[in-house]
GROMACS .gro file of C-alpha atoms in nm:
model
  225
    1MET     CA    1  -3.397  27.007  15.236
    2GLN     CA    2  -3.791  27.091  15.371
    3PRO     CA    3  -3.951  27.357  15.397
    4ALA     CA    4  -3.950  27.410  15.750
    5GLN     CA    5  -3.573  27.345  15.694
    6GLN     CA    6  -3.538  27.616  15.481
    7ALA     CA    7  -3.753  27.854  15.669
    8GLU     CA    8  -3.576  27.779  16.001
    9TRP     CA    9  -3.251  27.873  15.854
   10LEU     CA   10  -3.318  28.197  15.619
   11THR     CA   11  -3.470  28.282  15.933
   12ARG     CA   12  -3.155  28.299  16.141
   13VAL     CA   13  -2.982  28.475  15.850
   14ARG     CA   14  -3.196  28.761  15.855
   15ASP     CA   15  -3.196  28.747  16.224
   16HIS     CA   16  -2.809  28.721  16.235
   17MET     CA   17  -2.807  29.059  15.980
   18ALA     CA   18  -3.065  29.277  16.167
   19ALA     CA   19  -2.763  29.191  16.480
   20ARG     CA   20  -2.422  29.218  16.276
   21THR     CA   21  -2.303  28.855  16.352
   22THR     CA   22  -2.304  28.489  16.220
   23ASP     CA   23  -2.282  28.111  16.328
   24MET     CA   24  -1.910  28.088  16.453
   25ALA     CA   25  -1.763  27.719  16.507
   26GLU     CA   26  -1.582  27.604  16.789
   27GLY     CA   27  -1.275  27.696  16.710
   28ILE     CA   28  -0.966  27.762  16.523
   29ALA     CA   29  -0.954  27.530  16.186
   30ARG     CA   30  -0.607  27.394  16.019
   31VAL     CA   31  -0.639  27.208  15.748
   32ASP     CA   32  -0.331  27.061  15.627
   33VAL     CA   33  -0.114  27.211  15.261
   34ALA     CA   34  -0.097  26.813  15.173
   35ARG     CA   35  -0.463  26.804  15.132
   36TYR     CA   36  -0.388  26.976  14.798
   37THR     CA   37  -0.022  26.795  14.688
   38ASP     CA   38  -0.015  26.466  14.790
   39PRO     CA   39  -0.091  26.292  14.479
   40GLN     CA   40  -0.147  25.954  14.738
   41ARG     CA   41  -0.446  26.151  14.800
   42LEU     CA   42  -0.540  26.278  14.436
   43ALA     CA   43  -0.499  25.924  14.261
   44ALA     CA   44  -0.804  25.838  14.665
   45GLU     CA   45  -0.997  26.062  14.512
   46GLN     CA   46  -1.040  26.003  14.142
   47ALA     CA   47  -1.093  25.689  14.247
   48LEU     CA   48  -1.408  25.781  14.433
   49LEU     CA   49  -1.516  25.947  14.172
   50ARG     CA   50  -1.546  25.679  13.975
   51ARG     CA   51  -1.788  25.484  14.297
   52THR     CA   52  -1.976  25.786  14.333
   53PRO     CA   53  -2.288  25.842  14.066
   54LEU     CA   54  -2.213  26.202  13.888
   55ALA     CA   55  -2.462  26.470  13.802
   56LEU     CA   56  -2.341  26.515  13.384
   57THR     CA   57  -2.565  26.690  13.223
   58PHE     CA   58  -2.956  26.753  13.171
   59ALA     CA   59  -3.236  26.609  13.121
   60SER     CA   60  -3.329  26.859  12.881
   61LYS     CA   61  -3.036  26.832  12.650
   62LEU     CA   62  -3.140  26.485  12.602
   63ALA     CA   63  -3.506  26.529  12.484
   64GLN     CA   64  -3.580  26.354  12.193
   65PRO     CA   65  -3.404  25.994  12.022
   66GLY     CA   66  -3.128  26.096  11.892
   67ASP     CA   67  -3.011  26.361  12.076
   68TYR     CA   68  -2.664  26.291  12.272
   69VAL     CA   69  -2.376  26.495  12.490
   70THR     CA   70  -2.042  26.383  12.517
   71HIS     CA   71  -1.873  26.429  12.890
   72ASP     CA   72  -1.471  26.438  12.954
   73LEU     CA   73  -1.482  26.577  13.263
   74ALA     CA   74  -1.482  26.273  13.485
   75GLY     CA   75  -1.129  26.134  13.416
   76LEU     CA   76  -1.284  25.956  13.120
   77PRO     CA   77  -1.511  25.927  12.797
   78ILE     CA   78  -1.819  25.907  12.798
   79LEU     CA   79  -2.138  25.944  12.565
   80LEU     CA   80  -2.464  25.968  12.657
   81LEU     CA   81  -2.744  25.989  12.436
   82ARG     CA   82  -3.118  25.916  12.399
   83ASP     CA   83  -3.188  25.560  12.186
   84ALA     CA   84  -3.445  25.517  11.913
   85GLY     CA   85  -3.646  25.360  12.221
   86GLY     CA   86  -3.673  25.682  12.396
   87GLU     CA   87  -3.448  25.505  12.695
   88LEU     CA   88  -3.106  25.672  12.802
   89GLN     CA   89  -2.746  25.487  12.787
   90ALA     CA   90  -2.468  25.557  12.863
   91PHE     CA   91  -2.147  25.519  12.686
   92LEU     CA   92  -1.787  25.475  12.667
   93ASN     CA   93  -1.746  25.758  12.388
   94VAL     CA   94  -1.468  25.480  12.312
   95CYS     CA   95  -1.439  25.319  11.997
   96ARG     CA   96  -1.446  24.891  12.080
   97HIS     CA   97  -1.191  24.825  11.720
   98ARG     CA   98  -0.839  25.048  11.812
   99GLY     CA   99  -0.982  25.297  12.119
  100ALA     CA  100  -1.059  25.569  11.892
  101LYS     CA  101  -1.249  25.840  12.007
  102LEU     CA  102  -1.595  25.732  11.888
  103VAL     CA  103  -1.754  26.115  11.936
  104TRP     CA  104  -1.594  26.483  11.843
  105GLU     CA  105  -1.886  26.641  11.932
  106ARG     CA  106  -1.986  26.860  12.298
  107GLY     CA  107  -2.350  26.708  12.164
  108GLY     CA  108  -2.654  26.740  11.903
  109CYS     CA  109  -2.970  26.566  11.824
  110GLY     CA  110  -3.059  26.376  11.560
  111LYS     CA  111  -2.793  26.082  11.545
  112ARG     CA  112  -2.959  25.737  11.373
  113ALA     CA  113  -2.569  25.572  11.429
  114PHE     CA  114  -2.226  25.712  11.560
  115THR     CA  115  -1.885  25.605  11.291
  116CYS     CA  116  -1.567  25.591  11.424
  117PRO     CA  117  -1.322  25.895  11.226
  118TYR     CA  118  -1.018  25.642  11.252
  119HIS     CA  119  -1.128  25.376  10.971
  120ALA     CA  120  -1.508  25.383  11.050
  121TRP     CA  121  -1.623  25.129  11.239
  122SER     CA  122  -2.037  25.213  11.288
  123TYR     CA  123  -2.302  25.141  11.631
  124ASP     CA  124  -2.648  25.238  11.660
  125LEU     CA  125  -2.806  25.443  11.955
  126SER     CA  126  -2.765  25.132  12.121
  127GLY     CA  127  -2.466  25.066  12.168
  128ARG     CA  128  -2.430  24.778  11.921
  129LEU     CA  129  -2.142  24.768  11.622
  130ARG     CA  130  -2.340  24.782  11.309
  131GLY     CA  131  -2.057  24.851  11.084
  132ILE     CA  132  -1.682  24.712  10.962
  133PRO     CA  133  -1.584  24.826  10.655
  134HIS     CA  134  -1.397  24.556  10.437
  135GLU     CA  135  -1.563  24.274  10.691
  136ALA     CA  136  -1.392  24.038  10.545
  137GLY     CA  137  -1.084  24.084  10.709
  138PHE     CA  138  -1.273  23.965  11.026
  139ALA     CA  139  -1.362  23.747  11.026
  140GLY     CA  140  -1.525  23.487  11.298
  141LEU     CA  141  -1.526  23.817  11.508
  142ASP     CA  142  -1.804  23.863  11.717
  143LYS     CA  143  -1.977  24.135  11.672
  144ALA     CA  144  -2.165  24.104  11.974
  145GLN     CA  145  -1.811  24.077  12.168
  146HIS     CA  146  -1.755  24.373  12.082
  147ASN     CA  147  -2.015  24.698  12.098
  148LEU     CA  148  -1.975  24.951  12.299
  149VAL     CA  149  -1.899  24.954  12.690
  150ARG     CA  150  -2.257  25.017  12.896
  151LEU     CA  151  -2.182  25.305  13.208
  152PRO     CA  152  -2.547  25.286  13.464
  153VAL     CA  153  -2.686  25.635  13.402
  154ALA     CA  154  -3.033  25.734  13.550
  155GLU     CA  155  -3.286  26.000  13.480
  156ALA     CA  156  -3.333  26.219  13.811
  157PHE     CA  157  -3.493  26.527  13.926
  158GLY     CA  158  -3.411  26.681  13.559
  159LEU     CA  159  -3.082  26.526  13.594
  160VAL     CA  160  -2.877  26.284  13.409
  161PHE     CA  161  -2.665  26.063  13.631
  162VAL     CA  162  -2.374  25.854  13.551
  163LEU     CA  163  -2.192  25.588  13.734
  164PRO     CA  164  -1.877  25.671  13.533
  165GLU     CA  165  -1.718  25.258  13.654
  166PRO     CA  166  -1.945  25.005  13.373
  167ARG     CA  167  -2.089  24.818  13.618
  168ASP     CA  168  -2.410  24.559  13.564
  169ASP     CA  169  -2.549  24.529  13.877
  170TYR     CA  170  -2.540  24.934  13.998
  171ASP     CA  171  -2.893  25.041  14.203
  172PHE     CA  172  -2.902  25.413  14.136
  173THR     CA  173  -3.220  25.376  14.400
  174GLY     CA  174  -3.013  25.456  14.804
  175PHE     CA  175  -2.784  25.711  14.574
  176LEU     CA  176  -3.091  25.879  14.494
  177ALA     CA  177  -3.220  25.857  14.772
  178GLY     CA  178  -2.999  26.062  15.014
  179VAL     CA  179  -3.032  26.455  14.798
  180LYS     CA  180  -3.468  26.352  14.671
  181ALA     CA  181  -3.552  26.595  14.876
  182ASP     CA  182  -3.317  26.872  14.814
  183LEU     CA  183  -3.230  26.791  14.438
  184ASP     CA  184  -3.734  26.795  14.402
  185SER     CA  185  -3.701  27.146  14.531
  186PHE     CA  186  -3.509  27.337  14.232
  187GLY     CA  187  -3.842  27.187  14.017
  188LEU     CA  188  -3.530  27.110  13.736
  189GLY     CA  189  -3.737  26.821  13.597
  190SER     CA  190  -3.970  27.070  13.409
  191HIS     CA  191  -3.739  27.304  13.300
  192VAL     CA  192  -3.529  27.369  12.943
  193LEU     CA  193  -3.174  27.438  12.938
  194TYR     CA  194  -3.160  27.821  12.794
  195ASP     CA  195  -2.713  27.851  12.833
  196GLU     CA  196  -2.476  27.650  12.862
  197ARG     CA  197  -2.162  27.849  12.987
  198GLU     CA  198  -1.782  27.634  13.087
  199ILE     CA  199  -1.527  27.851  13.297
  200GLY     CA  200  -1.175  27.642  13.358
  201LEU     CA  201  -0.977  27.735  13.583
  202LYS     CA  202  -0.551  27.537  13.641
  203CYS     CA  203  -0.657  27.466  13.989
  204ASN     CA  204  -0.731  27.268  14.273
  205TRP     CA  205  -1.084  27.160  14.241
  206LYS     CA  206  -1.075  27.131  14.621
  207VAL     CA  207  -0.978  27.502  14.623
  208VAL     CA  208  -1.201  27.565  14.446
  209ILE     CA  209  -1.564  27.404  14.589
  210GLU     CA  210  -1.429  27.506  14.932
  211GLY     CA  211  -1.470  27.847  14.770
  212GLY     CA  212  -1.796  27.811  14.740
  213LEU     CA  213  -1.880  27.702  15.093
  214GLU     CA  214  -1.707  27.919  15.297
  215THR     CA  215  -1.832  28.242  15.372
  216TYR     CA  216  -1.569  28.427  15.522
  217HIS     CA  217  -1.461  28.637  15.205
  218VAL     CA  218  -1.808  28.751  15.078
  219GLN     CA  219  -1.898  29.099  15.268
  220HIS     CA  220  -1.479  29.153  15.152
  221ALA     CA  221  -1.511  29.000  14.806
  222HIS     CA  222  -1.866  29.101  14.693
  223LYS     CA  223  -1.915  29.364  14.888
  224ARG     CA  224  -2.115  29.490  14.679
  225THR     CA  225  -2.320  29.147  14.523
   0.00000   0.00000   0.00000
């Protein structure tokens, strides 16, 4: 958001507070319950999120080669890491042998390779398959065809964005341009994550988002805030 627009909105808020008024919609809005319960709509929403870059972590968590973070909330397991050359990498967190989850920890640092806990296939920080126990039993296997599955990834505004869909041709430029003004204003690129907390709720994700966007409840539910 541009500073001029921020100033305009703050002025509107102060004026409303002084007058004990608020902005109002033109009329009553009604929401169909199927928006939250229709399984076909849910499937369409999940498909949409797979086609859209998601901000999965803070860049400060992947500051050095060997730093890594795992993420499971996008509907598929994702491994993010900083490789030996300092490049950011994103992969499906899945071993190419039998599909076991490769890394179970939430994150860490100082890694040089990742070894599957099931059959000990190992991969370097660039996702290349490096080691196969009893390799003679896999005669003729092309290791290059069994590297970790790469995901498009980009670092911007102090955040790490991942497209949770294997693609070779994705360009983040257009997407990031649309959020640049807002995210630049937070200055997250100069921040280091100090503490991280996770709150788990069994509810429809739209209820959480909408609860944070609508202000009708604020003066009653948060009167002491």
